[in-house]
Amino acid sequence: MNRFGVTAVVVQVQSLRYTPAGIPAVNLVLEHESQVVELDTPRLVKLQLRAVAFGALAEVLSRQGMDTICRFEGFLANARNGKGVVFHIQDFSKT
């Protein structure tokens, strides 16, 4: 099963666009920072993640304020250009 969740802030939101089928879509960049323990050693994890949302969720996220901490749920897929991974957001909630 391909399920992915992350707590992050929106650091970039592109303008709302529409697919050729007329479905609203928005591209975002999420930023996550946390501390985990790996091999008994604390490790600081910082990452930026490209993300996309479609439909009504895209419309809501296109108006989302920056720097609000949210929990995002969805799945990971290859980018259309084959370079890297894109997080497809299917749900989110403010924390």
Tab-separated table of N, CA, C and O in Angstrom:
chain	number	residue	atom	x	y	z
A	1	MET	N	0.849	-1.178	0.000
A	1	MET	CA	0.000	0.000	0.000
A	1	MET	C	0.891	1.236	0.000
A	1	MET	O	1.871	1.300	0.725
A	2	ASN	N	0.546	2.207	-0.785
A	2	ASN	CA	1.307	3.454	-0.896
A	2	ASN	C	0.548	4.545	-0.158
A	2	ASN	O	-0.244	5.274	-0.744
A	3	ARG	N	0.765	4.659	1.147
A	3	ARG	CA	0.174	5.727	1.971
A	3	ARG	C	1.325	6.479	2.597
A	3	ARG	O	2.285	5.877	3.074
A	4	PHE	N	1.223	7.799	2.579
A	4	PHE	CA	2.272	8.635	3.140
A	4	PHE	C	1.629	9.775	3.900
A	4	PHE	O	0.630	10.339	3.446
A	5	GLY	N	2.181	10.093	5.059
A	5	GLY	CA	1.702	11.219	5.841
A	5	GLY	C	2.874	12.002	6.382
A	5	GLY	O	3.925	11.432	6.686
A	6	VAL	N	2.703	13.307	6.481
A	6	VAL	CA	3.772	14.155	6.989
A	6	VAL	C	3.169	15.410	7.620
A	6	VAL	O	2.150	15.919	7.154
A	7	THR	N	3.788	15.855	8.696
A	7	THR	CA	3.446	17.139	9.284
A	7	THR	C	4.423	18.150	8.723
A	7	THR	O	5.651	17.944	8.788
A	8	ALA	N	3.896	19.214	8.137
A	8	ALA	CA	4.752	20.159	7.433
A	8	ALA	C	4.065	21.513	7.320
A	8	ALA	O	2.892	21.650	7.661
A	9	VAL	N	4.814	22.486	6.825
A	9	VAL	CA	4.257	23.802	6.523
A	9	VAL	C	4.343	24.017	5.015
A	9	VAL	O	5.233	23.508	4.345
A	10	VAL	N	3.396	24.778	4.500
A	10	VAL	CA	3.413	25.146	3.087
A	10	VAL	C	4.365	26.329	2.945
A	10	VAL	O	4.168	27.355	3.589
A	11	VAL	N	5.388	26.178	2.123
A	11	VAL	CA	6.341	27.271	1.922
A	11	VAL	C	6.231	27.881	0.532
A	11	VAL	O	6.777	28.948	0.276
A	12	GLN	N	5.511	27.194	-0.359
A	12	GLN	CA	5.294	27.744	-1.702
A	12	GLN	C	3.985	27.189	-2.255
A	12	GLN	O	3.721	25.992	-2.144
A	13	VAL	N	3.179	28.074	-2.823
A	13	VAL	CA	1.931	27.677	-3.477
A	13	VAL	C	1.896	28.346	-4.846
A	13	VAL	O	1.983	29.567	-4.937
A	14	GLN	N	1.775	27.556	-5.882
A	14	GLN	CA	1.639	28.128	-7.217
A	14	GLN	C	0.179	28.500	-7.459
A	14	GLN	O	-0.713	28.097	-6.708
A	15	SER	N	-0.073	29.236	-8.491
A	15	SER	CA	-1.439	29.637	-8.833
A	15	SER	C	-2.284	28.417	-9.170
A	15	SER	O	-1.791	27.442	-9.759
A	16	LEU	N	-3.544	28.497	-8.801
A	16	LEU	CA	-4.491	27.438	-9.141
A	16	LEU	C	-4.557	27.314	-10.654
A	16	LEU	O	-4.615	28.316	-11.376
A	17	ARG	N	-4.508	26.083	-11.149
A	17	ARG	CA	-4.589	25.830	-12.590
A	17	ARG	C	-5.663	24.775	-12.811
A	17	ARG	O	-6.234	24.254	-11.855
A	18	TYR	N	-5.913	24.472	-14.058
A	18	TYR	CA	-6.921	23.463	-14.397
A	18	TYR	C	-6.311	22.455	-15.355
A	18	TYR	O	-5.591	22.822	-16.286
A	19	THR	N	-6.595	21.180	-15.123
A	19	THR	CA	-6.136	20.126	-16.009
A	19	THR	C	-6.916	20.228	-17.324
A	19	THR	O	-7.943	20.920	-17.397
A	20	PRO	N	-6.479	19.529	-18.382
A	20	PRO	CA	-7.244	19.536	-19.635
A	20	PRO	C	-8.693	19.065	-19.459
A	20	PRO	O	-9.574	19.464	-20.212
A	21	ALA	N	-8.950	18.282	-18.399
A	21	ALA	CA	-10.309	17.820	-18.120
A	21	ALA	C	-11.103	18.833	-17.281
A	21	ALA	O	-12.249	18.576	-16.920
A	22	GLY	N	-10.472	19.967	-16.959
A	22	GLY	CA	-11.157	21.010	-16.208
A	22	GLY	C	-11.123	20.836	-14.697
A	22	GLY	O	-11.854	21.504	-13.978
A	23	ILE	N	-10.250	19.961	-14.199
A	23	ILE	CA	-10.154	19.711	-12.761
A	23	ILE	C	-9.159	20.705	-12.148
A	23	ILE	O	-8.041	20.847	-12.644
A	24	PRO	N	-9.537	21.385	-11.059
A	24	PRO	CA	-8.602	22.301	-10.399
A	24	PRO	C	-7.379	21.531	-9.872
A	24	PRO	O	-7.505	20.410	-9.381
A	25	ALA	N	-6.207	22.157	-9.990
A	25	ALA	CA	-4.962	21.554	-9.506
A	25	ALA	C	-4.065	22.656	-8.964
A	25	ALA	O	-4.098	23.783	-9.444
A	26	VAL	N	-3.270	22.302	-7.970
A	26	VAL	CA	-2.310	23.261	-7.417
A	26	VAL	C	-1.030	22.519	-7.039
A	26	VAL	O	-1.068	21.414	-6.512
A	27	ASN	N	0.097	23.125	-7.365
A	27	ASN	CA	1.406	22.604	-6.984
A	27	ASN	C	1.894	23.376	-5.761
A	27	ASN	O	1.728	24.595	-5.690
A	28	LEU	N	2.501	22.646	-4.835
A	28	LEU	CA	2.990	23.246	-3.597
A	28	LEU	C	4.374	22.705	-3.274
A	28	LEU	O	4.788	21.678	-3.804
A	29	VAL	N	5.030	23.391	-2.354
A	29	VAL	CA	6.246	22.874	-1.738
A	29	VAL	C	5.998	22.873	-0.234
A	29	VAL	O	5.585	23.886	0.332
A	30	LEU	N	6.217	21.714	0.384
A	30	LEU	CA	6.049	21.546	1.820
A	30	LEU	C	7.423	21.456	2.470
A	30	LEU	O	8.367	20.943	1.866
A	31	GLU	N	7.517	21.934	3.704
A	31	GLU	CA	8.776	21.854	4.438
A	31	GLU	C	8.512	21.169	5.769
A	31	GLU	O	7.581	21.547	6.491
A	32	HIS	N	9.339	20.182	6.078
A	32	HIS	CA	9.209	19.398	7.310
A	32	HIS	C	10.515	19.482	8.085
A	32	HIS	O	11.597	19.473	7.506
A	33	GLU	N	10.378	19.541	9.418
A	33	GLU	CA	11.555	19.494	10.288
A	33	GLU	C	11.183	18.727	11.546
A	33	GLU	O	10.141	18.993	12.159
A	34	SER	N	12.012	17.764	11.907
A	34	SER	CA	11.783	16.987	13.121
A	34	SER	C	13.100	16.380	13.593
A	34	SER	O	14.117	16.466	12.896
A	35	GLN	N	13.049	15.764	14.755
A	35	GLN	CA	14.209	15.056	15.277
A	35	GLN	C	13.815	13.607	15.499
A	35	GLN	O	12.760	13.327	16.072
A	36	VAL	N	14.649	12.700	15.026
A	36	VAL	CA	14.432	11.266	15.205
A	36	VAL	C	15.693	10.648	15.794
A	36	VAL	O	16.765	11.252	15.754
A	37	VAL	N	15.555	9.456	16.323
A	37	VAL	CA	16.710	8.735	16.839
A	37	VAL	C	17.017	7.597	15.877
A	37	VAL	O	16.148	6.787	15.550
A	38	GLU	N	18.258	7.570	15.432
A	38	GLU	CA	18.716	6.514	14.526
A	38	GLU	C	20.005	5.939	15.091
A	38	GLU	O	20.961	6.689	15.334
A	39	LEU	N	20.035	4.644	15.348
A	39	LEU	CA	21.187	3.977	15.957
A	39	LEU	C	21.602	4.677	17.250
A	39	LEU	O	22.771	4.968	17.473
A	40	ASP	N	20.598	4.964	18.078
A	40	ASP	CA	20.800	5.597	19.393
A	40	ASP	C	21.378	7.007	19.318
A	40	ASP	O	21.891	7.523	20.302
A	41	THR	N	21.326	7.622	18.143
A	41	THR	CA	21.851	8.973	17.970
A	41	THR	C	20.744	9.883	17.462
A	41	THR	O	20.099	9.571	16.454
A	42	PRO	N	20.507	11.028	18.140
A	42	PRO	CA	19.504	11.976	17.639
A	42	PRO	C	19.920	12.528	16.276
A	42	PRO	O	21.099	12.807	16.044
A	43	ARG	N	18.963	12.648	15.413
A	43	ARG	CA	19.235	13.150	14.063
A	43	ARG	C	18.171	14.176	13.708
A	43	ARG	O	16.973	13.914	13.832
A	44	LEU	N	18.604	15.346	13.249
A	44	LEU	CA	17.699	16.386	12.797
A	44	LEU	C	17.336	16.110	11.342
A	44	LEU	O	18.223	15.929	10.498
A	45	VAL	N	16.051	16.040	11.051
A	45	VAL	CA	15.573	15.779	9.698
A	45	VAL	C	14.917	17.050	9.169
A	45	VAL	O	13.987	17.574	9.777
A	46	LYS	N	15.428	17.557	8.063
A	46	LYS	CA	14.840	18.711	7.383
A	46	LYS	C	14.675	18.328	5.924
A	46	LYS	O	15.599	17.766	5.324
A	47	LEU	N	13.500	18.621	5.371
A	47	LEU	CA	13.309	18.314	3.963
A	47	LEU	C	12.252	19.218	3.352
A	47	LEU	O	11.393	19.750	4.048
A	48	GLN	N	12.371	19.395	2.054
A	48	GLN	CA	11.333	20.048	1.271
A	48	GLN	C	10.792	19.002	0.319
A	48	GLN	O	11.533	18.173	-0.213
A	49	LEU	N	9.489	19.045	0.110
A	49	LEU	CA	8.814	18.028	-0.670
A	49	LEU	C	7.864	18.678	-1.658
A	49	LEU	O	7.033	19.499	-1.263
A	50	ARG	N	8.010	18.339	-2.920
A	50	ARG	CA	7.063	18.826	-3.923
A	50	ARG	C	5.754	18.078	-3.759
A	50	ARG	O	5.740	16.877	-3.508
A	51	ALA	N	4.647	18.807	-3.880
A	51	ALA	CA	3.338	18.204	-3.679
A	51	ALA	C	2.341	18.759	-4.687
A	51	ALA	O	2.563	19.822	-5.277
A	52	VAL	N	1.243	18.032	-4.860
A	52	VAL	CA	0.171	18.445	-5.761
A	52	VAL	C	-1.156	18.018	-5.144
A	52	VAL	O	-1.224	17.018	-4.431
A	53	ALA	N	-2.190	18.803	-5.403
A	53	ALA	CA	-3.541	18.455	-4.961
A	53	ALA	C	-4.506	18.762	-6.096
A	53	ALA	O	-4.256	19.661	-6.914
A	54	PHE	N	-5.612	18.021	-6.139
A	54	PHE	CA	-6.600	18.173	-7.208
A	54	PHE	C	-7.993	18.386	-6.619
A	54	PHE	O	-8.251	18.060	-5.472
A	55	GLY	N	-8.882	18.920	-7.433
A	55	GLY	CA	-10.284	19.068	-7.055
A	55	GLY	C	-10.502	20.143	-6.012
A	55	GLY	O	-9.788	21.143	-5.947
A	56	ALA	N	-11.522	19.909	-5.175
A	56	ALA	CA	-11.874	20.878	-4.137
A	56	ALA	C	-10.721	21.109	-3.171
A	56	ALA	O	-10.525	22.222	-2.682
A	57	LEU	N	-9.934	20.069	-2.923
A	57	LEU	CA	-8.779	20.205	-2.039
A	57	LEU	C	-7.764	21.191	-2.621
A	57	LEU	O	-7.168	21.988	-1.892
A	58	ALA	N	-7.584	21.170	-3.928
A	58	ALA	CA	-6.677	22.128	-4.584
A	58	ALA	C	-7.168	23.549	-4.381
A	58	ALA	O	-6.369	24.460	-4.132
A	59	GLU	N	-8.467	23.748	-4.483
A	59	GLU	CA	-9.021	25.090	-4.290
A	59	GLU	C	-8.781	25.584	-2.871
A	59	GLU	O	-8.417	26.742	-2.657
A	60	VAL	N	-8.959	24.714	-1.880
A	60	VAL	CA	-8.721	25.096	-0.483
A	60	VAL	C	-7.242	25.383	-0.254
A	60	VAL	O	-6.871	26.401	0.339
A	61	LEU	N	-6.374	24.488	-0.723
A	61	LEU	CA	-4.938	24.662	-0.500
A	61	LEU	C	-4.370	25.867	-1.242
A	61	LEU	O	-3.391	26.457	-0.791
A	62	SER	N	-4.976	26.255	-2.354
A	62	SER	CA	-4.480	27.426	-3.095
A	62	SER	C	-4.676	28.704	-2.279
A	62	SER	O	-4.008	29.706	-2.513
A	63	ARG	N	-5.586	28.661	-1.301
A	63	ARG	CA	-5.839	29.811	-0.436
A	63	ARG	C	-5.211	29.645	0.947
A	63	ARG	O	-5.369	30.504	1.805
A	64	GLN	N	-4.527	28.532	1.161
A	64	GLN	CA	-3.928	28.222	2.457
A	64	GLN	C	-2.824	29.216	2.788
A	64	GLN	O	-1.979	29.506	1.956
A	65	GLY	N	-2.835	29.702	4.014
A	65	GLY	CA	-1.779	30.604	4.462
A	65	GLY	C	-0.446	29.889	4.580
A	65	GLY	O	-0.385	28.701	4.853
A	66	MET	N	0.606	30.628	4.372
A	66	MET	CA	1.949	30.074	4.495
A	66	MET	C	2.293	29.920	5.980
A	66	MET	O	1.739	30.600	6.833
A	67	ASP	N	3.200	29.022	6.252
A	67	ASP	CA	3.751	28.810	7.593
A	67	ASP	C	2.753	28.265	8.609
A	67	ASP	O	2.994	28.325	9.808
A	68	THR	N	1.618	27.742	8.166
A	68	THR	CA	0.684	27.076	9.062
A	68	THR	C	1.050	25.599	9.117
A	68	THR	O	1.171	24.954	8.074
A	69	ILE	N	1.244	25.059	10.309
A	69	ILE	CA	1.604	23.647	10.442
A	69	ILE	C	0.366	22.797	10.200
A	69	ILE	O	-0.677	22.999	10.816
A	70	CYS	N	0.483	21.846	9.286
A	70	CYS	CA	-0.631	20.966	8.918
A	70	CYS	C	-0.151	19.526	8.847
A	70	CYS	O	1.034	19.250	8.659
A	71	ARG	N	-1.099	18.629	8.960
A	71	ARG	CA	-0.852	17.201	8.744
A	71	ARG	C	-1.407	16.855	7.373
A	71	ARG	O	-2.598	17.091	7.099
A	72	PHE	N	-0.557	16.341	6.485
A	72	PHE	CA	-0.942	16.005	5.123
A	72	PHE	C	-0.928	14.491	4.954
A	72	PHE	O	-0.033	13.808	5.465
A	73	GLU	N	-1.909	13.964	4.237
A	73	GLU	CA	-2.008	12.530	3.949
A	73	GLU	C	-2.182	12.343	2.452
A	73	GLU	O	-2.829	13.161	1.787
A	74	GLY	N	-1.614	11.275	1.925
A	74	GLY	CA	-1.759	11.001	0.503
A	74	GLY	C	-0.860	9.859	0.079
A	74	GLY	O	-0.651	8.902	0.825
A	75	PHE	N	-0.280	9.985	-1.121
A	75	PHE	CA	0.603	8.944	-1.638
A	75	PHE	C	1.737	9.574	-2.436
A	75	PHE	O	1.644	10.724	-2.863
A	76	LEU	N	2.799	8.808	-2.653
A	76	LEU	CA	3.960	9.259	-3.410
A	76	LEU	C	3.936	8.651	-4.805
A	76	LEU	O	3.552	7.494	-4.986
A	77	ALA	N	4.358	9.455	-5.789
A	77	ALA	CA	4.435	8.980	-7.169
A	77	ALA	C	5.616	9.655	-7.854
A	77	ALA	O	6.090	10.708	-7.408
A	78	ASN	N	6.079	9.052	-8.932
A	78	ASN	CA	7.123	9.686	-9.735
A	78	ASN	C	6.583	10.965	-10.348
A	78	ASN	O	5.407	11.044	-10.713
A	79	ALA	N	7.453	11.948	-10.474
A	79	ALA	CA	7.081	13.174	-11.168
A	79	ALA	C	6.836	12.846	-12.639
A	79	ALA	O	7.399	11.888	-13.184
A	80	ARG	N	5.986	13.635	-13.279
A	80	ARG	CA	5.655	13.363	-14.686
A	80	ARG	C	6.881	13.399	-15.582
A	80	ARG	O	6.962	12.695	-16.567
A	81	ASN	N	7.866	14.245	-15.231
A	81	ASN	CA	9.082	14.324	-16.042
A	81	ASN	C	10.097	13.252	-15.649
A	81	ASN	O	11.190	13.212	-16.200
A	82	GLY	N	9.743	12.402	-14.688
A	82	GLY	CA	10.616	11.313	-14.272
A	82	GLY	C	11.729	11.730	-13.338
A	82	GLY	O	12.579	10.931	-12.988
A	83	LYS	N	11.736	12.990	-12.918
A	83	LYS	CA	12.805	13.484	-12.048
A	83	LYS	C	12.253	13.708	-10.647
A	83	LYS	O	11.610	14.712	-10.373
A	84	GLY	N	12.496	12.749	-9.774
A	84	GLY	CA	12.089	12.901	-8.392
A	84	GLY	C	10.711	12.346	-8.092
A	84	GLY	O	10.095	11.647	-8.886
A	85	VAL	N	10.243	12.702	-6.903
A	85	VAL	CA	8.993	12.195	-6.360
A	85	VAL	C	8.056	13.365	-6.074
A	85	VAL	O	8.506	14.442	-5.695
A	86	VAL	N	6.764	13.152	-6.265
A	86	VAL	CA	5.751	14.153	-5.942
A	86	VAL	C	4.759	13.520	-4.967
A	86	VAL	O	4.306	12.393	-5.159
A	87	PHE	N	4.438	14.268	-3.933
A	87	PHE	CA	3.475	13.847	-2.917
A	87	PHE	C	2.092	14.303	-3.374
A	87	PHE	O	1.852	15.491	-3.541
A	88	HIS	N	1.192	13.366	-3.617
A	88	HIS	CA	-0.185	13.668	-4.016
A	88	HIS	C	-1.024	13.772	-2.742
A	88	HIS	O	-1.268	12.761	-2.076
A	89	ILE	N	-1.422	14.991	-2.409
A	89	ILE	CA	-2.176	15.228	-1.178
A	89	ILE	C	-3.637	14.842	-1.396
A	89	ILE	O	-4.269	15.296	-2.350
A	90	GLN	N	-4.166	14.003	-0.502
A	90	GLN	CA	-5.567	13.595	-0.569
A	90	GLN	C	-6.374	14.119	0.613
A	90	GLN	O	-7.598	14.110	0.566
A	91	ASP	N	-5.679	14.574	1.664
A	91	ASP	CA	-6.371	15.116	2.828
A	91	ASP	C	-5.365	15.925	3.639
A	91	ASP	O	-4.153	15.666	3.574
A	92	PHE	N	-5.861	16.920	4.381
A	92	PHE	CA	-5.001	17.647	5.292
A	92	PHE	C	-5.830	18.226	6.417
A	92	PHE	O	-7.033	18.399	6.290
A	93	SER	N	-5.147	18.503	7.518
A	93	SER	CA	-5.798	19.156	8.656
A	93	SER	C	-4.768	20.027	9.351
A	93	SER	O	-3.587	19.691	9.395
A	94	LYS	N	-5.242	21.159	9.889
A	94	LYS	CA	-4.353	22.033	10.647
A	94	LYS	C	-4.111	21.390	11.996
A	94	LYS	O	-4.999	20.814	12.592
A	95	THR	N	-2.861	21.491	12.487
A	95	THR	CA	-2.537	20.895	13.784
A	95	THR	C	-2.593	21.938	14.881
A	95	THR	O	-2.620	23.096	14.663
